[in-house]
Amino acid sequence: MSDKKPPEHAPMEQFPVEDNCLQIGGRPLTAIASEMGTTPFYAYDGAVMAAQVEKLRRELPAGLHLHYAMKANPMPAVVAHLAGLTDGLDVASAGELRIALATGTAPRSISFAGPGKSDEDLRLAVDAGVIINMESEGEMQRVAALATATGRTPPVAIRVNPDFELKAAGMKMGSGAKPFGVDAERVPAMLRALGELPLEFVGFHIFSGSQNLRPEAIVEAQASTFELAYRLAADAPRAVTWLNIGGGLGVPYFPGEQRLDLAPIAAGLRGLLAEAAEKLPGAEIVMELGRYLTAEAGAYVCQVVDRKESRGEVFLITNGGLHHHLAASGNFGQVIRKNYPLCLGNRVRAPEMEEVSVVGPLCTPLDILGAKMRLPRAAPGDLVVVYQSGAYGFSASPRGFLSHPEPREIFLPPA
Ligand SMILES: *Cc1c(COP(=O)(O)O)cnc(C)c1O
């Protein structure tokens, strides 16, 4: 036995505690639960999102444009809130595009990425005048055909599959063989073809990965991103006016993970933006962030249905689980299952703690929200809260699996 202490979750302080009850959006969780009239639900705190954006604005260089990548949380109220705080929105489907347009965001501040855009998707994008991040030569020809048919000249960027890798990213989305973007080495030929088509070239979209908690790796990938953009710009039919450098900023989910230190990233970006001002004069530099803006602001709330013991272990069986929150169950791309941070929202601290496993109602051993965690001793009716649930929760879960009731969502605007 080693006496090394097991790693702990980063402190969760985004929701204050009053009278031993978690406060979300300035209101006691118990009051929110009564108003909802039912559990489980997701609650999103608009003030916490605003604080994340403010932190980025304070630390990162002023010239950088911040976009919200909607797939992290497409709830219309969340998108409308973030549309008002950021400089634009990134969408990845026609459904997201409709939500984005409904916020009144200028079409030029919306970009549409995603492999496999259908002709209907592209038609909507061309009609709306949003920037289309083209993911292949074939997609470029289909956009051009729509341009000819509609008499429009749609703004387009090329999504590049970079020839470098974002090290230590939770999810690598660039380098090697990928369905995303056009391999960097094929982009020069594509740019020459683009020059002959009725398309308005604006620039490049280079996204190398996501959920990164290592500043050095992010700084390095960003430097490589700008280098690649400069190289590719040499073959562009006109000046690059828009460069989306991706995002990748992670949030702490699991024991041992810490919040990202923005200082080194800010320092790196200051140098890179200064250089870009000379090499791509006038170009708008966009950073697109999903989870960094919403994850910390969201809580998933379910209720204990049963407390039982099995061969010396305690199980809290709740009415929520994998079907509502796939990521917290460990089944959304994780290789090794680890616990999200949890608490009892109506009894945050208690004299009596116990080790429990929090599971859902599904008939599968995969339905785990927390394995062997220390929580206050719980009883049926208590509210189990899963922190860090504002991104890739509701919309990223198989809600039809086992036909249990759907969770609800509530957005709590800042006071
Ligand atoms: C998913 C995705 C994002 C958002 O990633 P986060 O980790 O949530 O910040 C941004 N850009 C693209 C192209 C994506 O596919």
Coordinates of C-alpha atoms and ligand atoms in Angstrom, one line a residue:
M1 CA 0.0 0.0 0.0
S2 CA 1.3 3.4 -0.9
D3 CA 0.4 6.4 1.3
K4 CA 0.1 8.7 -1.7
K5 CA -3.3 10.4 -1.6
P6 CA -5.6 9.6 -4.5
P7 CA -6.0 12.6 -6.9
E8 CA -9.0 14.8 -6.2
H9 CA -11.3 16.8 -8.3
A10 CA -10.5 20.5 -8.9
P11 CA -12.5 22.6 -6.5
M12 CA -16.1 23.2 -7.7
E13 CA -16.9 26.7 -6.6
Q14 CA -19.0 28.0 -9.5
F15 CA -22.2 27.5 -7.6
P16 CA -22.2 28.9 -4.1
V17 CA -23.7 27.0 -1.1
E18 CA -26.2 28.7 1.2
D19 CA -27.9 26.9 4.1
N20 CA -26.2 23.7 2.9
C21 CA -28.0 24.0 -0.5
L22 CA -26.4 24.6 -3.8
Q23 CA -27.3 27.8 -5.5
I24 CA -27.6 27.9 -9.3
G25 CA -28.4 31.1 -11.1
G26 CA -28.7 32.7 -7.6
R27 CA -31.5 30.4 -6.6
P28 CA -31.5 27.4 -4.2
L29 CA -31.5 24.1 -6.1
T30 CA -34.4 22.9 -4.1
A31 CA -36.5 25.8 -5.2
I32 CA -35.5 25.2 -8.8
A33 CA -36.4 21.6 -8.5
S34 CA -39.9 22.5 -7.0
E35 CA -40.5 24.9 -9.8
M36 CA -39.5 22.3 -12.4
G37 CA -41.9 19.9 -10.7
T38 CA -39.8 16.9 -11.9
T39 CA -36.3 15.6 -12.0
P40 CA -33.9 14.9 -13.7
F41 CA -33.0 18.2 -15.3
Y42 CA -30.1 20.2 -16.6
A43 CA -29.7 23.7 -15.1
Y44 CA -27.4 26.2 -16.8
D45 CA -26.2 29.3 -15.0
G46 CA -25.9 32.3 -17.4
A47 CA -23.7 34.3 -15.0
V48 CA -21.1 31.5 -14.9
M49 CA -21.0 31.5 -18.7
A50 CA -20.6 35.2 -18.7
A51 CA -17.7 34.9 -16.2
Q52 CA -15.9 32.5 -18.5
V53 CA -16.2 34.9 -21.4
E54 CA -15.1 37.8 -19.2
K55 CA -12.0 35.8 -18.1
L56 CA -11.1 35.1 -21.7
R57 CA -11.6 38.8 -22.7
R58 CA -9.5 39.9 -19.7
E59 CA -6.6 37.6 -20.4
L60 CA -6.4 37.0 -24.1
P61 CA -5.3 39.7 -26.6
A62 CA -8.0 42.2 -27.5
G63 CA -7.9 41.6 -31.3
L64 CA -8.9 38.0 -30.9
H65 CA -12.5 37.1 -31.9
L66 CA -14.3 34.6 -29.7
H67 CA -16.9 32.3 -31.2
Y68 CA -19.2 29.9 -29.5
A69 CA -19.1 26.4 -31.0
M70 CA -22.7 25.5 -30.5
K71 CA -22.5 21.7 -30.5
A72 CA -21.3 21.9 -26.9
N73 CA -24.8 23.1 -25.9
P74 CA -27.4 24.1 -28.5
M75 CA -30.2 25.0 -26.1
P76 CA -31.6 28.1 -27.8
A77 CA -31.6 30.2 -24.6
V78 CA -27.9 29.3 -24.0
V79 CA -27.0 30.1 -27.6
A80 CA -28.9 33.5 -27.5
H81 CA -27.1 34.3 -24.2
L82 CA -23.6 33.5 -25.7
A83 CA -24.4 35.2 -29.0
G84 CA -24.7 38.4 -27.0
L85 CA -21.4 37.9 -25.3
T86 CA -19.2 36.5 -28.0
D87 CA -18.3 37.7 -31.5
G88 CA -19.9 34.9 -33.4
L89 CA -21.2 31.3 -33.6
D90 CA -19.9 28.1 -35.2
V91 CA -22.5 25.6 -36.3
A92 CA -22.2 22.0 -37.5
S93 CA -25.7 21.3 -38.8
A94 CA -28.6 23.0 -40.4
G95 CA -30.5 22.6 -37.1
E96 CA -27.8 24.5 -35.3
L97 CA -27.7 27.1 -38.1
R98 CA -31.4 27.8 -37.7
I99 CA -30.9 28.4 -34.0
A100 CA -27.9 30.6 -34.7
L101 CA -29.8 32.7 -37.2
A102 CA -32.7 33.1 -34.8
T103 CA -30.4 34.9 -32.4
G104 CA -30.0 37.7 -34.9
T105 CA -26.2 37.1 -35.2
A106 CA -24.9 38.6 -38.5
P107 CA -24.4 35.8 -41.1
R108 CA -20.8 36.8 -41.6
S109 CA -20.2 36.0 -37.9
I110 CA -21.5 32.5 -38.3
S111 CA -19.4 29.7 -39.8
F112 CA -20.7 26.3 -40.7
A113 CA -18.3 23.3 -40.5
G114 CA -18.9 19.6 -40.5
P115 CA -18.2 16.7 -42.9
G116 CA -21.2 15.4 -44.9
K117 CA -23.1 18.6 -45.3
S118 CA -26.1 17.7 -47.5
D119 CA -27.3 19.8 -50.4
E120 CA -30.1 21.1 -48.2
D121 CA -27.6 22.1 -45.5
L122 CA -25.5 23.9 -48.1
R123 CA -28.6 25.5 -49.6
L124 CA -29.6 27.0 -46.3
A125 CA -26.0 28.2 -45.7
V126 CA -25.8 29.8 -49.1
D127 CA -29.2 31.5 -48.7
A128 CA -28.2 32.8 -45.3
G129 CA -24.8 34.0 -46.4
V130 CA -22.8 32.4 -43.6
I131 CA -19.2 31.3 -44.0
I132 CA -19.1 27.7 -45.2
N133 CA -16.1 25.8 -44.0
M134 CA -15.6 23.4 -46.9
E135 CA -14.5 20.0 -45.9
S136 CA -13.6 18.5 -49.3
E137 CA -13.0 19.3 -52.9
G138 CA -16.4 17.6 -53.7
E139 CA -18.2 19.9 -51.2
M140 CA -16.5 22.9 -52.9
Q141 CA -18.0 21.8 -56.3
R142 CA -21.5 21.4 -54.7
V143 CA -21.3 24.9 -53.1
A144 CA -20.2 26.3 -56.5
A145 CA -23.1 24.6 -58.2
L146 CA -25.5 26.2 -55.7
A147 CA -23.8 29.5 -56.2
T148 CA -24.3 29.3 -59.9
A149 CA -27.9 28.2 -59.5
T150 CA -28.8 31.0 -57.0
G151 CA -26.6 33.7 -58.5
R152 CA -24.9 34.3 -55.2
T153 CA -21.2 34.3 -54.3
P154 CA -21.1 32.6 -51.0
P155 CA -18.2 33.3 -48.5
V156 CA -16.2 30.2 -48.1
A157 CA -13.2 29.0 -46.1
I158 CA -11.3 25.7 -46.4
R159 CA -11.2 23.5 -43.4
V160 CA -7.7 22.2 -43.3
N161 CA -6.7 18.8 -41.8
P162 CA -3.3 20.0 -40.4
D163 CA 0.0 18.3 -40.9
F164 CA 0.8 18.6 -37.2
E165 CA -0.9 17.2 -34.1
L166 CA -2.3 18.8 -31.0
K167 CA -0.4 16.9 -28.3
A168 CA -2.3 15.5 -25.4
A169 CA -5.7 16.5 -26.6
G170 CA -8.6 14.6 -25.2
M171 CA -10.0 14.2 -28.7
K172 CA -7.7 14.6 -31.7
M173 CA -9.4 16.0 -34.7
G174 CA -6.5 16.8 -36.9
S175 CA -3.4 15.2 -38.5
G176 CA -3.1 11.8 -40.0
A177 CA -6.0 10.4 -42.1
K178 CA -9.2 12.1 -41.0
P179 CA -12.8 12.7 -42.3
F180 CA -12.5 16.3 -41.2
G181 CA -11.1 18.9 -43.5
V182 CA -8.8 18.8 -46.5
D183 CA -5.3 17.4 -46.0
A184 CA -2.9 20.4 -45.9
E185 CA -0.9 19.1 -48.8
R186 CA -4.0 19.1 -51.1
V187 CA -5.1 22.6 -50.2
P188 CA -2.8 24.5 -52.7
A189 CA -4.4 22.7 -55.7
M190 CA -7.9 23.2 -54.2
L191 CA -7.2 26.9 -53.8
R192 CA -6.2 27.2 -57.5
A193 CA -9.5 25.5 -58.4
L194 CA -11.4 27.8 -56.1
G195 CA -10.1 30.8 -57.9
E196 CA -12.1 29.8 -61.0
L197 CA -15.4 29.3 -59.1
P198 CA -18.1 31.8 -58.2
L199 CA -17.0 31.7 -54.5
E200 CA -15.7 34.4 -52.2
F201 CA -12.6 32.9 -50.5
V202 CA -12.2 34.3 -47.0
G203 CA -9.6 32.0 -45.4
F204 CA -9.0 28.9 -43.4
H205 CA -10.4 26.9 -40.6
I206 CA -7.8 24.8 -38.8
F207 CA -9.0 22.9 -35.8
S208 CA -6.5 20.5 -34.3
G209 CA -8.3 19.1 -31.2
S210 CA -10.3 19.6 -28.1
Q211 CA -10.4 19.2 -24.3
N212 CA -6.7 20.1 -23.9
L213 CA -5.5 21.0 -20.4
R214 CA -1.8 21.6 -21.2
P215 CA -1.0 25.2 -22.1
E216 CA 2.3 24.3 -23.7
A217 CA 0.6 21.9 -26.1
I218 CA -2.0 24.5 -27.0
V219 CA 0.6 27.3 -27.5
E220 CA 2.6 24.9 -29.8
A221 CA -0.4 23.9 -31.8
Q222 CA -1.4 27.5 -32.3
A223 CA 2.0 28.5 -33.5
S224 CA 1.9 25.6 -36.0
T225 CA -1.7 26.7 -37.0
F226 CA -0.5 30.2 -38.0
E227 CA 2.6 28.8 -39.8
L228 CA 0.4 26.5 -41.8
A229 CA -2.0 29.4 -42.6
Y230 CA 0.9 31.6 -43.9
R231 CA 2.1 28.7 -46.1
L232 CA -1.3 28.1 -47.5
A233 CA -2.1 31.8 -48.0
A234 CA 0.6 31.9 -50.7
D235 CA -1.7 29.9 -53.0
A236 CA -4.9 31.7 -52.2
P237 CA -6.9 33.4 -54.9
R238 CA -7.1 36.5 -52.8
A239 CA -6.0 37.8 -49.4
V240 CA -7.0 35.8 -46.3
T241 CA -9.5 37.9 -44.4
W242 CA -10.6 35.3 -41.9
L243 CA -8.7 32.6 -40.0
N244 CA -10.3 30.3 -37.5
I245 CA -7.6 28.8 -35.4
G246 CA -9.8 26.3 -33.6
G247 CA -9.9 26.2 -29.8
G248 CA -9.3 23.2 -27.7
L249 CA -9.3 24.8 -24.3
G250 CA -10.3 22.1 -21.8
V251 CA -12.1 22.1 -18.5
P252 CA -11.3 19.8 -15.5
Y253 CA -13.6 16.8 -15.4
F254 CA -11.7 14.1 -13.6
P255 CA -9.6 13.7 -10.4
G256 CA -6.2 15.2 -10.8
E257 CA -7.2 17.7 -13.5
Q258 CA -6.7 21.4 -12.9
R259 CA -8.2 24.4 -14.5
L260 CA -6.2 25.7 -17.5
D261 CA -3.7 28.5 -16.9
L262 CA -4.6 31.0 -19.6
A263 CA -1.5 33.2 -19.0
P264 CA 0.9 31.2 -21.3
I265 CA -1.8 30.9 -23.9
A266 CA -2.4 34.6 -23.8
A267 CA 1.4 35.3 -24.1
G268 CA 1.7 33.0 -27.1
L269 CA -1.3 34.5 -28.8
R270 CA 0.0 38.1 -28.3
G271 CA 3.1 37.2 -30.3
L272 CA 1.1 35.3 -32.9
L273 CA -1.5 38.0 -33.4
A274 CA 1.3 40.6 -33.8
E275 CA 2.9 38.5 -36.5
A276 CA -0.4 37.8 -38.2
A277 CA -1.0 41.6 -38.4
E278 CA 2.0 41.7 -40.7
K279 CA 1.6 38.5 -42.6
L280 CA -2.2 38.5 -43.0
P281 CA -3.0 42.2 -42.6
G282 CA -6.6 42.9 -41.7
A283 CA -7.5 39.3 -41.2
E284 CA -10.0 38.5 -38.5
I285 CA -8.6 35.8 -36.2
V286 CA -11.2 33.6 -34.6
M287 CA -11.0 31.2 -31.7
E288 CA -13.9 28.8 -31.4
L289 CA -14.8 27.4 -28.0
G290 CA -17.5 25.1 -26.9
R291 CA -17.1 23.4 -23.6
Y292 CA -14.9 26.2 -22.2
L293 CA -17.9 28.5 -22.3
T294 CA -20.6 26.2 -21.0
A295 CA -19.4 23.1 -19.2
E296 CA -18.7 24.7 -15.8
A297 CA -22.0 26.5 -16.0
G298 CA -24.1 23.4 -16.1
A299 CA -25.4 21.0 -13.5
Y300 CA -27.3 17.8 -14.2
V301 CA -29.7 17.1 -11.3
C302 CA -31.3 13.8 -10.6
Q303 CA -33.0 12.3 -7.6
V304 CA -32.2 9.3 -5.4
V305 CA -34.9 6.6 -5.9
D306 CA -33.4 3.9 -3.8
R307 CA -30.5 3.3 -1.5
K308 CA -29.4 -0.3 -1.3
E309 CA -26.5 -2.3 -0.1
S310 CA -24.9 -5.2 -2.0
R311 CA -22.2 -7.3 -0.4
G312 CA -20.7 -4.5 1.5
E313 CA -21.1 -1.7 -1.0
V314 CA -23.8 1.1 -1.0
F315 CA -25.6 2.0 -4.2
L316 CA -27.6 5.1 -4.7
I317 CA -30.0 4.3 -7.5
T318 CA -31.2 7.5 -9.2
N319 CA -33.8 8.4 -11.8
G320 CA -31.0 9.8 -14.0
G321 CA -28.1 8.2 -15.8
L322 CA -26.4 7.3 -19.0
H323 CA -29.4 8.0 -21.2
H324 CA -29.4 11.6 -20.1
H325 CA -25.7 12.1 -19.5
L326 CA -23.6 9.8 -21.5
A327 CA -20.3 11.6 -20.8
A328 CA -20.7 11.4 -17.0
S329 CA -21.3 7.7 -17.4
G330 CA -17.9 7.4 -19.0
N331 CA -19.2 6.2 -22.4
F332 CA -18.6 9.3 -24.5
G333 CA -15.2 8.6 -25.9
Q334 CA -13.4 7.9 -22.6
V335 CA -11.0 5.0 -22.6
I336 CA -10.9 4.5 -18.8
R337 CA -14.0 5.4 -16.8
K338 CA -13.5 8.2 -14.3
N339 CA -15.9 10.1 -12.1
Y340 CA -17.2 13.5 -12.8
P341 CA -17.4 15.7 -9.7
L342 CA -20.7 15.1 -7.8
C343 CA -22.5 16.5 -4.8
L344 CA -25.7 16.2 -3.0
G345 CA -27.3 19.5 -3.9
N346 CA -29.8 19.7 -1.0
R347 CA -27.2 18.5 1.5
V348 CA -23.8 19.6 0.4
R349 CA -22.1 19.0 3.7
A350 CA -23.0 16.5 6.3
P351 CA -21.4 15.1 9.5
E352 CA -21.8 11.6 8.1
M353 CA -20.1 10.7 4.9
E354 CA -20.1 7.4 3.1
E355 CA -18.6 5.7 0.1
V356 CA -21.3 5.1 -2.5
S357 CA -21.7 4.2 -6.2
V358 CA -24.3 6.4 -7.9
V359 CA -26.1 4.6 -10.7
G360 CA -29.0 5.1 -13.0
P361 CA -32.2 3.1 -13.6
L362 CA -31.1 1.4 -16.8
C363 CA -30.6 -2.4 -16.9
T364 CA -26.9 -2.2 -17.9
P365 CA -23.8 -2.1 -15.8
L366 CA -22.6 0.9 -17.9
D367 CA -25.2 3.1 -16.2
I368 CA -22.9 4.7 -13.6
L369 CA -22.8 8.3 -12.6
G370 CA -20.2 7.9 -9.9
A371 CA -18.2 4.9 -8.8
K372 CA -17.2 4.6 -5.2
M373 CA -17.4 8.3 -4.3
R374 CA -17.5 9.9 -0.9
L375 CA -20.8 11.7 -0.4
P376 CA -23.0 12.7 2.5
R377 CA -25.2 9.8 3.6
A378 CA -28.1 10.0 1.2
A379 CA -31.8 9.0 1.3
P380 CA -34.4 8.7 -1.4
G381 CA -35.5 12.1 -2.6
D382 CA -32.1 13.7 -2.2
L383 CA -30.8 15.6 -5.2
V384 CA -27.6 14.3 -6.9
V385 CA -25.8 16.9 -8.8
V386 CA -23.3 16.2 -11.5
Y387 CA -21.0 19.2 -12.1
Q388 CA -19.3 20.2 -15.4
S389 CA -22.4 19.2 -17.2
G390 CA -23.1 22.3 -19.4
A391 CA -21.5 20.8 -22.5
Y392 CA -22.0 17.5 -24.3
G393 CA -24.8 16.5 -21.9
F394 CA -28.4 16.7 -22.9
S395 CA -27.8 16.8 -26.7
A396 CA -25.0 14.3 -26.6
S397 CA -26.9 11.5 -24.8
P398 CA -29.0 8.6 -26.1
R399 CA -32.2 9.9 -24.5
G400 CA -34.4 7.2 -26.1
F401 CA -32.5 4.3 -24.6
L402 CA -34.9 2.3 -22.4
S403 CA -37.7 4.8 -22.9
H404 CA -37.4 6.6 -19.5
P405 CA -38.8 10.1 -19.3
E406 CA -36.7 12.9 -20.9
P407 CA -34.7 15.2 -18.7
R408 CA -35.7 18.9 -18.9
E409 CA -33.5 21.9 -19.3
I410 CA -33.6 25.3 -17.6
F411 CA -31.5 28.3 -18.4
L412 CA -31.1 30.7 -15.5
P413 CA -30.2 34.2 -16.8
P414 CA -27.8 36.4 -14.9
A415 CA -29.6 38.7 -12.4
Ligands
LIG1 C1 -16.5 20.2 -31.4 C2 -15.8 21.3 -32.1 C3 -15.5 22.5 -31.3 C4 -15.8 22.6 -29.9 O1 -14.9 21.9 -29.1 P1 -14.9 22.1 -27.5 O2 -14.0 21.1 -27.0 O3 -16.3 22.0 -27.0 O4 -14.4 23.5 -27.3 C5 -14.9 23.5 -32.0 N1 -14.7 23.4 -33.3 C6 -14.9 22.3 -34.0 C7 -14.6 22.3 -35.5 C8 -15.5 21.3 -33.4 O5 -15.8 20.2 -34.2

